[in-house]
XYZ file of C-alpha atoms in Angstrom:
516
model
C 12.618 19.822 123.699
C 13.874 18.589 120.305
C 17.347 19.457 119.090
C 18.138 20.556 115.565
C 19.394 17.075 114.786
C 16.170 15.503 115.972
C 17.554 14.131 119.250
C 15.585 14.683 122.386
C 17.318 17.078 124.733
C 17.341 16.432 128.490
C 14.128 17.625 130.091
C 14.539 20.369 132.697
C 13.355 17.921 135.375
C 16.133 15.468 134.647
C 19.043 17.645 135.716
C 19.836 19.810 138.672
C 19.112 23.448 137.944
C 22.398 25.282 137.794
C 22.949 28.693 139.327
C 22.085 31.548 137.023
C 25.258 31.991 134.953
C 27.150 35.258 134.826
C 27.991 34.514 131.213
C 26.383 32.325 128.617
C 29.379 29.982 128.955
C 29.737 29.339 125.238
C 33.174 27.831 125.834
C 31.485 24.817 127.471
C 28.466 24.737 125.152
C 28.058 22.551 122.098
C 28.083 24.540 118.890
C 24.856 26.348 118.071
C 22.464 24.602 115.725
C 23.264 25.482 112.114
C 21.341 28.398 110.677
C 18.150 27.134 109.063
C 17.677 24.180 111.411
C 14.199 23.477 112.772
C 13.932 23.251 116.551
C 11.031 22.889 118.959
C 10.873 24.662 122.299
C 8.566 25.655 125.136
C 10.877 28.360 126.508
C 8.676 31.388 125.637
C 5.674 29.810 127.394
C 7.746 28.854 130.430
C 9.100 32.379 130.767
C 5.595 33.842 130.679
C 4.336 31.251 133.188
C 6.842 32.224 135.878
C 5.547 34.421 138.719
C 6.921 37.889 139.279
C 9.712 37.052 141.703
C 13.090 38.199 142.976
C 14.860 37.465 139.696
C 12.690 39.851 137.714
C 12.933 42.534 140.392
C 16.716 42.391 140.113
C 16.529 42.524 136.316
C 14.300 45.587 136.481
C 16.656 47.344 138.878
C 19.851 46.516 136.988
C 18.483 47.280 133.529
C 15.797 49.848 134.276
C 18.342 52.179 135.833
C 19.158 53.226 132.262
C 16.184 55.564 132.359
C 17.474 57.043 135.598
C 20.746 57.772 133.803
C 18.931 59.430 130.900
C 16.871 61.518 133.305
C 20.047 62.500 135.111
C 21.761 63.539 131.877
C 18.828 65.546 130.543
C 18.246 67.294 133.868
C 21.889 68.121 134.429
C 22.100 69.682 130.970
C 18.901 71.650 131.594
C 19.701 72.671 135.182
C 23.256 73.660 134.299
C 22.328 75.634 131.196
C 22.224 78.878 133.151
C 25.720 78.311 134.540
C 27.026 77.213 131.142
C 26.015 80.634 129.786
C 28.156 82.404 132.391
C 31.811 83.320 131.900
C 32.605 80.944 134.783
C 31.076 78.197 132.654
C 31.618 77.961 128.911
C 29.972 81.251 127.934
C 27.330 79.580 125.767
C 24.471 81.457 124.090
C 20.830 80.314 124.254
C 21.132 78.976 120.713
C 24.293 77.038 121.632
C 22.560 75.542 124.681
C 19.766 74.350 122.400
C 22.271 73.074 119.826
C 24.186 71.121 122.495
C 20.916 69.488 123.533
C 20.267 68.603 119.922
C 23.772 67.093 119.642
C 22.927 64.844 122.599
C 19.760 63.736 120.847
C 21.534 63.312 117.495
C 23.988 61.001 119.223
C 21.090 59.096 120.726
C 19.533 58.700 117.269
C 22.668 57.345 115.604
C 23.590 55.280 118.644
C 20.160 53.688 118.689
C 20.436 52.700 115.022
C 23.985 51.356 115.213
C 23.739 49.570 118.541
C 20.192 48.387 117.796
C 21.457 46.651 114.660
C 24.221 45.007 116.686
C 21.826 44.005 119.474
C 19.738 41.840 117.148
C 22.871 40.285 115.638
C 25.175 39.830 118.646
C 22.777 39.568 121.570
C 21.210 41.708 124.257
C 23.803 41.144 126.977
C 26.889 42.179 124.981
C 25.288 45.389 123.846
C 23.824 46.587 127.134
C 27.388 46.312 128.463
C 29.090 48.065 125.548
C 26.590 50.927 125.440
C 26.920 51.522 129.171
C 30.700 51.831 128.851
C 30.291 54.326 125.978
C 27.950 56.403 128.125
C 30.218 56.244 131.174
C 33.318 57.473 129.336
C 31.499 60.195 127.411
C 29.682 61.734 130.366
C 32.922 61.850 132.364
C 34.604 63.587 129.404
C 31.788 66.158 129.308
C 32.983 67.477 132.646
C 36.364 68.212 131.033
C 34.928 70.295 128.155
C 36.870 73.472 127.334
C 34.605 75.167 124.762
C 31.266 74.779 123.031
C 32.462 72.351 120.365
C 34.139 69.977 122.823
C 31.034 70.111 125.028
C 28.767 69.362 122.049
C 31.015 66.481 120.907
C 31.029 64.801 124.309
C 27.280 65.283 124.630
C 26.905 63.577 121.246
C 28.746 60.456 122.432
C 26.892 60.482 125.739
C 23.663 60.416 123.767
C 24.992 57.591 121.582
C 25.517 55.454 124.671
C 22.045 56.221 126.022
C 20.387 55.610 122.626
C 22.085 52.238 122.382
C 21.021 51.423 125.915
C 17.377 52.016 125.019
C 17.400 49.375 122.306
C 19.318 46.696 124.217
C 17.507 47.252 127.510
C 13.971 47.495 126.130
C 14.505 44.269 124.203
C 15.810 42.404 127.246
C 13.111 43.618 129.612
C 10.284 42.820 127.212
C 11.598 39.295 126.739
C 11.948 38.544 130.469
C 8.776 40.115 131.951
C 5.507 38.072 132.147
C 2.814 39.094 129.683
C 0.278 39.874 132.405
C 2.560 42.525 133.965
C 4.441 43.780 130.932
C 2.558 47.057 130.535
C 2.776 48.296 134.112
C 6.378 47.171 134.489
C 7.483 48.874 131.291
C 5.707 52.119 132.137
C 7.117 52.124 135.647
C 10.649 51.574 134.347
C 10.334 54.318 131.742
C 8.885 56.599 134.408
C 12.022 56.102 136.486
C 13.609 58.583 134.063
C 12.302 61.160 136.474
C 14.066 59.681 139.474
C 17.209 60.538 137.553
C 15.750 63.952 136.860
C 15.228 64.507 140.577
C 18.759 63.308 141.299
C 20.156 65.667 138.698
C 18.090 68.568 140.015
C 19.129 67.918 143.601
C 22.770 67.551 142.612
C 22.701 70.804 140.658
C 21.284 72.670 143.660
C 24.291 71.677 145.743
C 26.960 71.879 143.048
C 25.896 75.335 141.832
C 25.567 76.837 145.308
C 28.618 79.077 145.986
C 28.222 78.296 149.690
C 29.222 74.699 148.970
C 31.499 74.864 145.951
C 32.672 77.227 143.244
C 30.038 76.937 140.457
C 32.841 77.059 137.874
C 33.967 73.690 139.244
C 30.557 72.461 140.380
C 29.061 72.135 136.899
C 31.991 69.926 135.892
C 31.625 67.719 138.946
C 27.911 67.377 138.200
C 28.615 65.245 135.145
C 30.720 62.890 137.230
C 27.515 61.848 139.017
C 26.449 59.935 135.925
C 29.872 58.358 135.464
C 29.882 57.199 139.091
C 26.438 55.625 138.745
C 27.574 53.987 135.504
C 30.429 52.227 137.295
C 28.001 50.802 139.849
C 25.658 49.575 137.115
C 28.452 47.735 135.322
C 28.907 45.608 138.424
C 25.157 45.083 138.856
C 24.750 43.737 135.336
C 27.462 41.106 135.424
C 25.052 38.367 136.546
C 22.203 39.147 134.129
C 21.891 36.351 131.529
C 21.345 36.621 127.807
C 17.721 36.644 126.680
C 16.642 32.972 126.322
C 14.279 33.964 123.519
C 17.180 35.468 121.560
C 19.369 32.417 122.220
C 16.723 30.009 120.921
C 16.243 31.860 117.636
C 20.019 31.727 117.149
C 20.129 27.971 117.662
C 21.688 27.990 121.135
C 18.984 25.897 122.715
C 21.015 24.338 125.500
C 22.283 27.701 126.733
C 18.699 29.001 126.717
C 17.447 25.879 128.497
C 20.030 26.164 131.238
C 19.211 29.814 131.866
C 15.472 29.153 132.086
C 16.017 26.196 134.414
C 18.180 28.367 136.641
C 15.484 31.064 136.755
C 12.855 28.445 137.618
C 15.106 27.135 140.385
C 15.482 30.635 141.822
C 11.742 31.198 141.761
C 10.551 27.806 143.035
C 13.656 26.412 144.725
C 16.107 23.912 143.248
C 14.640 20.967 145.157
C 11.109 21.648 143.914
C 12.374 22.111 140.357
C 14.217 18.766 140.498
C 11.147 17.103 141.976
C 9.015 18.259 139.079
C 6.929 20.755 141.042
C 6.545 24.461 140.503
C 6.942 25.592 136.930
C 8.234 22.244 135.730
C 5.246 20.322 137.063
C 3.193 21.779 134.269
C 5.901 21.615 131.633
C 3.879 19.233 129.507
C 1.090 21.796 129.369
C 3.341 24.580 128.101
C 2.772 25.419 124.492
C 5.629 24.351 122.260
C 6.600 26.222 119.134
C 8.705 25.260 116.148
C 11.121 27.728 114.639
C 13.850 27.935 112.049
C 17.117 29.211 113.514
C 18.968 32.124 111.950
C 22.264 33.843 112.749
C 20.868 37.264 111.839
C 17.900 38.950 110.208
C 18.712 40.650 106.865
C 17.885 44.331 106.703
C 15.586 43.693 103.743
C 13.463 41.462 106.015
C 13.381 44.220 108.610
C 12.306 46.781 106.016
C 9.640 44.437 104.615
C 8.241 43.812 108.103
C 8.126 47.502 109.012
C 6.795 48.938 105.766
C 4.756 46.103 104.275
C 3.685 43.458 106.784
C 3.181 45.822 109.720
C 2.811 49.203 108.016
C -0.177 50.254 110.164
C 1.756 49.398 113.320
C 4.669 51.396 111.943
C 2.391 54.407 111.507
C 1.206 54.044 115.110
C 4.768 53.765 116.417
C 5.982 56.786 114.476
C 3.033 58.921 115.566
C 3.487 58.099 119.230
C 7.259 58.507 119.276
C 7.440 61.752 117.294
C 4.718 63.407 119.368
C 6.131 62.470 122.755
C 9.713 63.301 121.719
C 8.782 66.826 120.639
C 6.501 67.271 123.645
C 9.091 66.242 126.206
C 12.384 67.369 124.776
C 11.176 70.761 123.618
C 9.699 71.605 127.007
C 12.079 69.961 129.411
C 15.395 70.745 127.708
C 14.552 74.452 127.773
C 12.676 74.690 131.087
C 15.687 76.195 132.881
C 15.920 78.899 130.201
C 12.234 79.735 130.652
C 12.757 80.143 134.380
C 15.879 82.290 134.085
C 14.885 84.400 131.064
C 11.174 84.979 131.712
C 10.966 84.720 135.505
C 14.430 85.817 136.566
C 14.997 82.690 138.633
C 18.552 82.444 140.004
C 20.668 79.866 138.204
C 21.431 77.956 141.397
C 17.720 77.684 142.282
C 16.481 76.064 139.059
C 16.753 72.601 140.599
C 14.060 73.439 143.158
C 11.552 73.925 140.334
C 12.538 70.692 138.604
C 12.077 68.516 141.721
C 8.242 68.854 141.859
C 8.136 68.663 138.069
C 9.942 65.311 138.320
C 7.610 64.105 141.084
C 4.568 64.427 138.821
C 6.349 62.490 136.097
C 7.258 59.614 138.429
C 3.766 59.312 139.899
C 1.979 59.209 136.526
C 3.253 55.822 135.266
C 3.313 54.415 138.800
C -0.368 55.154 139.480
C -1.790 54.851 135.965
C 0.382 51.978 134.732
C -1.845 49.135 135.931
C -4.690 50.475 133.799
C -2.661 49.761 130.646
C -2.839 46.043 131.538
C -6.471 46.044 132.706
C -8.435 48.697 130.803
C -6.224 48.061 127.784
C -3.514 49.605 125.629
C -5.691 51.182 122.945
C -7.968 53.114 125.297
C -5.308 54.187 127.789
C -2.680 55.251 125.268
C -5.152 57.256 123.183
C -6.732 58.936 126.204
C -3.438 59.894 127.903
C -2.077 61.346 124.666
C -5.236 63.362 124.002
C -5.480 64.667 127.567
C -1.787 65.626 127.553
C -2.327 67.692 124.418
C -5.339 69.505 125.866
C -3.551 70.285 129.135
C -0.467 71.549 127.288
C -2.561 73.843 125.104
C -4.227 75.326 128.183
C -0.884 75.880 129.915
C 0.516 77.528 126.782
C -2.370 79.993 126.720
C -1.910 80.927 130.380
C 1.837 81.345 129.861
C 1.360 83.535 126.795
C -0.919 85.874 128.783
C 1.573 86.036 131.674
C -1.029 84.608 134.050
C 1.320 82.142 135.743
C 4.106 82.769 138.226
C 7.177 80.504 138.175
C 5.677 78.404 140.959
C 2.292 78.206 139.248
C 3.907 77.207 135.957
C 5.723 74.414 137.778
C 2.433 73.258 139.327
C 0.836 73.284 135.880
C 3.680 71.173 134.497
C 3.216 68.710 137.363
C -0.390 68.161 136.268
C 0.414 68.050 132.548
C 3.261 65.591 132.915
C 1.495 63.348 135.401
C -0.567 62.309 132.380
C 2.086 62.877 129.707
C 4.665 60.720 131.481
C 2.378 57.693 131.264
C 1.661 58.546 127.622
C 5.322 58.895 126.661
C 6.273 55.696 128.480
C 3.537 53.835 126.620
C 5.156 54.832 123.315
C 8.293 52.878 124.232
C 6.136 50.008 125.443
C 4.249 49.955 122.144
C 7.202 49.907 119.756
C 9.012 47.244 121.800
C 6.153 44.726 121.875
C 4.303 44.941 118.550
C 7.098 43.705 116.271
C 8.742 40.255 115.906
C 11.569 39.180 118.197
C 14.193 39.035 115.438
C 13.912 42.740 114.693
C 12.791 44.004 118.089
C 15.941 45.939 118.966
C 16.286 47.439 115.490
C 12.580 48.343 115.459
C 12.978 50.112 118.810
C 16.016 51.900 117.372
C 14.107 52.897 114.246
C 11.191 54.449 116.114
C 13.351 56.016 118.781
C 15.666 57.456 116.134
C 12.944 58.795 113.843
C 10.865 60.096 116.728
C 13.814 61.723 118.430
C 15.277 62.958 115.177
C 12.095 64.706 114.066
C 10.530 65.598 117.397
C 13.465 65.703 119.761
C 16.214 67.422 117.809
C 13.916 69.954 116.164
C 12.174 70.762 119.453
C 15.105 72.097 121.512
C 16.490 73.951 118.496
C 13.139 75.597 117.827
C 12.569 76.514 121.455
C 16.115 77.843 121.826
C 15.367 80.406 119.119
C 11.837 81.099 120.386
C 13.104 81.816 123.897
C 15.847 84.041 122.503
C 13.115 86.198 120.923
C 11.945 87.152 124.412
C 8.310 86.771 123.321
C 5.912 84.706 125.407
C 3.594 84.369 122.434
C 6.378 82.903 120.336
C 7.187 80.318 122.994
C 3.480 79.489 123.318
C 3.354 78.694 119.598
C 5.976 76.019 120.202
C 3.864 74.579 123.018
C 0.776 74.525 120.786
C 2.678 72.611 118.103
C 3.443 69.975 120.732
C -0.214 69.861 121.787
C -1.404 69.283 118.217
C 1.113 66.468 117.706
C -0.133 64.706 120.851
C -3.782 64.914 119.809
C -3.000 63.613 116.311
C -1.052 60.694 117.815
C -4.029 59.931 120.061
C -6.308 59.686 117.023
C -3.893 57.356 115.191
C -3.644 55.098 118.250
C -7.421 55.016 118.684
C -7.886 53.790 115.115
C -4.926 51.439 114.554
C -3.544 50.709 118.018
C -2.829 47.092 119.001
C -4.585 45.474 121.970
C -1.420 43.831 123.337
C -2.402 43.738 127.011
C -1.790 40.453 128.876
C -0.742 38.624 125.691
C 2.570 36.778 125.158
C 4.976 38.580 122.855
C 4.685 35.718 120.370
C 0.897 36.226 120.243
C 1.179 39.990 119.796
C 3.606 39.560 116.905
C 4.571 36.158 115.549
C 8.383 35.798 115.264
C 9.695 35.551 111.710
C 11.455 32.290 112.611
C 8.268 30.421 113.569
C 7.170 27.568 111.317
C 3.883 25.631 111.360
């Protein structure tokens, strides 16, 4: 490796691999290379060459649990909506339930933008800690709400924490997972949203059952589940290092080198790493790249990349994110209202319907995910989006004609979302891998924010009013809108989608800092 000053840095083989640091230890590091310096590195190639070992499993668990938290939050809000409408709750109307859901999503939108901007400037590690703390405090405060406006405010800040988590976590995971497994891993992690959904559904069953606890207290305790999990995650993340790719582009080559050496030592053993075996044995064969360091990426460069250099990719990202956001949020945020208002399901039994619904969503990415790395992104993303739209349209028709019982509707949703879960997860995979490293977090924030803002916020609001009408046909119209959006997104992906399977991130989208 060549330093910014032109001096040769110690080769990984020449020093003992240190334990993976809990912090980036900047206090003991030489100053970062000045912005604009040219450095040469093989770190991206070495990261992709590492096998899928214990280190990456721990990263997936510690960071991927964000989706479990989001699933928990969304499910709790949906499962508890019936209780929140009661006098023992907050006495909310259907429209207020929908508006509170939209406040959560609005917070996620603004949080994604703000924290995404900071993630690219300050680093992945700082921000996935800050955003988790924001979430933890806000969801605990939700349980102390005293009226609609306090509930909506706390839901807003809870969403801000989750939105920020999406940007920081997606960036980190993409930059640490090998190219050959990136698709399946990302889909599986995004699919874990529904493990949180199952946890929220199961918790609501117990906490809303008068035989166990007074529901007036139970709904408040339900939100403490998320805060408790958040505390555990804070401890789990202490050892996760900063992204070496991010460090290199910011001139902190020695910090990045030490982290990569420590990962190699964990995977192959310190003695083998020192002896020049394992990953280091082939170090000379790793492709080296030259890049110009920068302390941040100006917003004008971000805008130019999104709307000029990669405008077709931007269209693909927007189509996928808007469609899946409307599809999911409109249906899932209001599912409890459908069950209580149209099928007379008891409030404390809603969780039983959500558990099988969640099972279908977990199994979809788990079983279909490998195909996104083998068959390919373009084919699999387009086909899952199109099939999801067709299945939703069919379910909407059956619902409008009152041909489905509550149990049959749940079975239909299991089938629909087995496919749709893989489709929605692939949207997050797409927008986090098809843009350069320097703007990855902000690009994720942009697509998440626009998609959620247009599809997610409008969806629950629209469905809240449609359900209040008491008309099955009106609700079905909302479902058909979602189906059309999914089919349109499938067509856009089929034409302009990127074949990113099994390719290094740098090959999918060349970083702005690279120089020839």
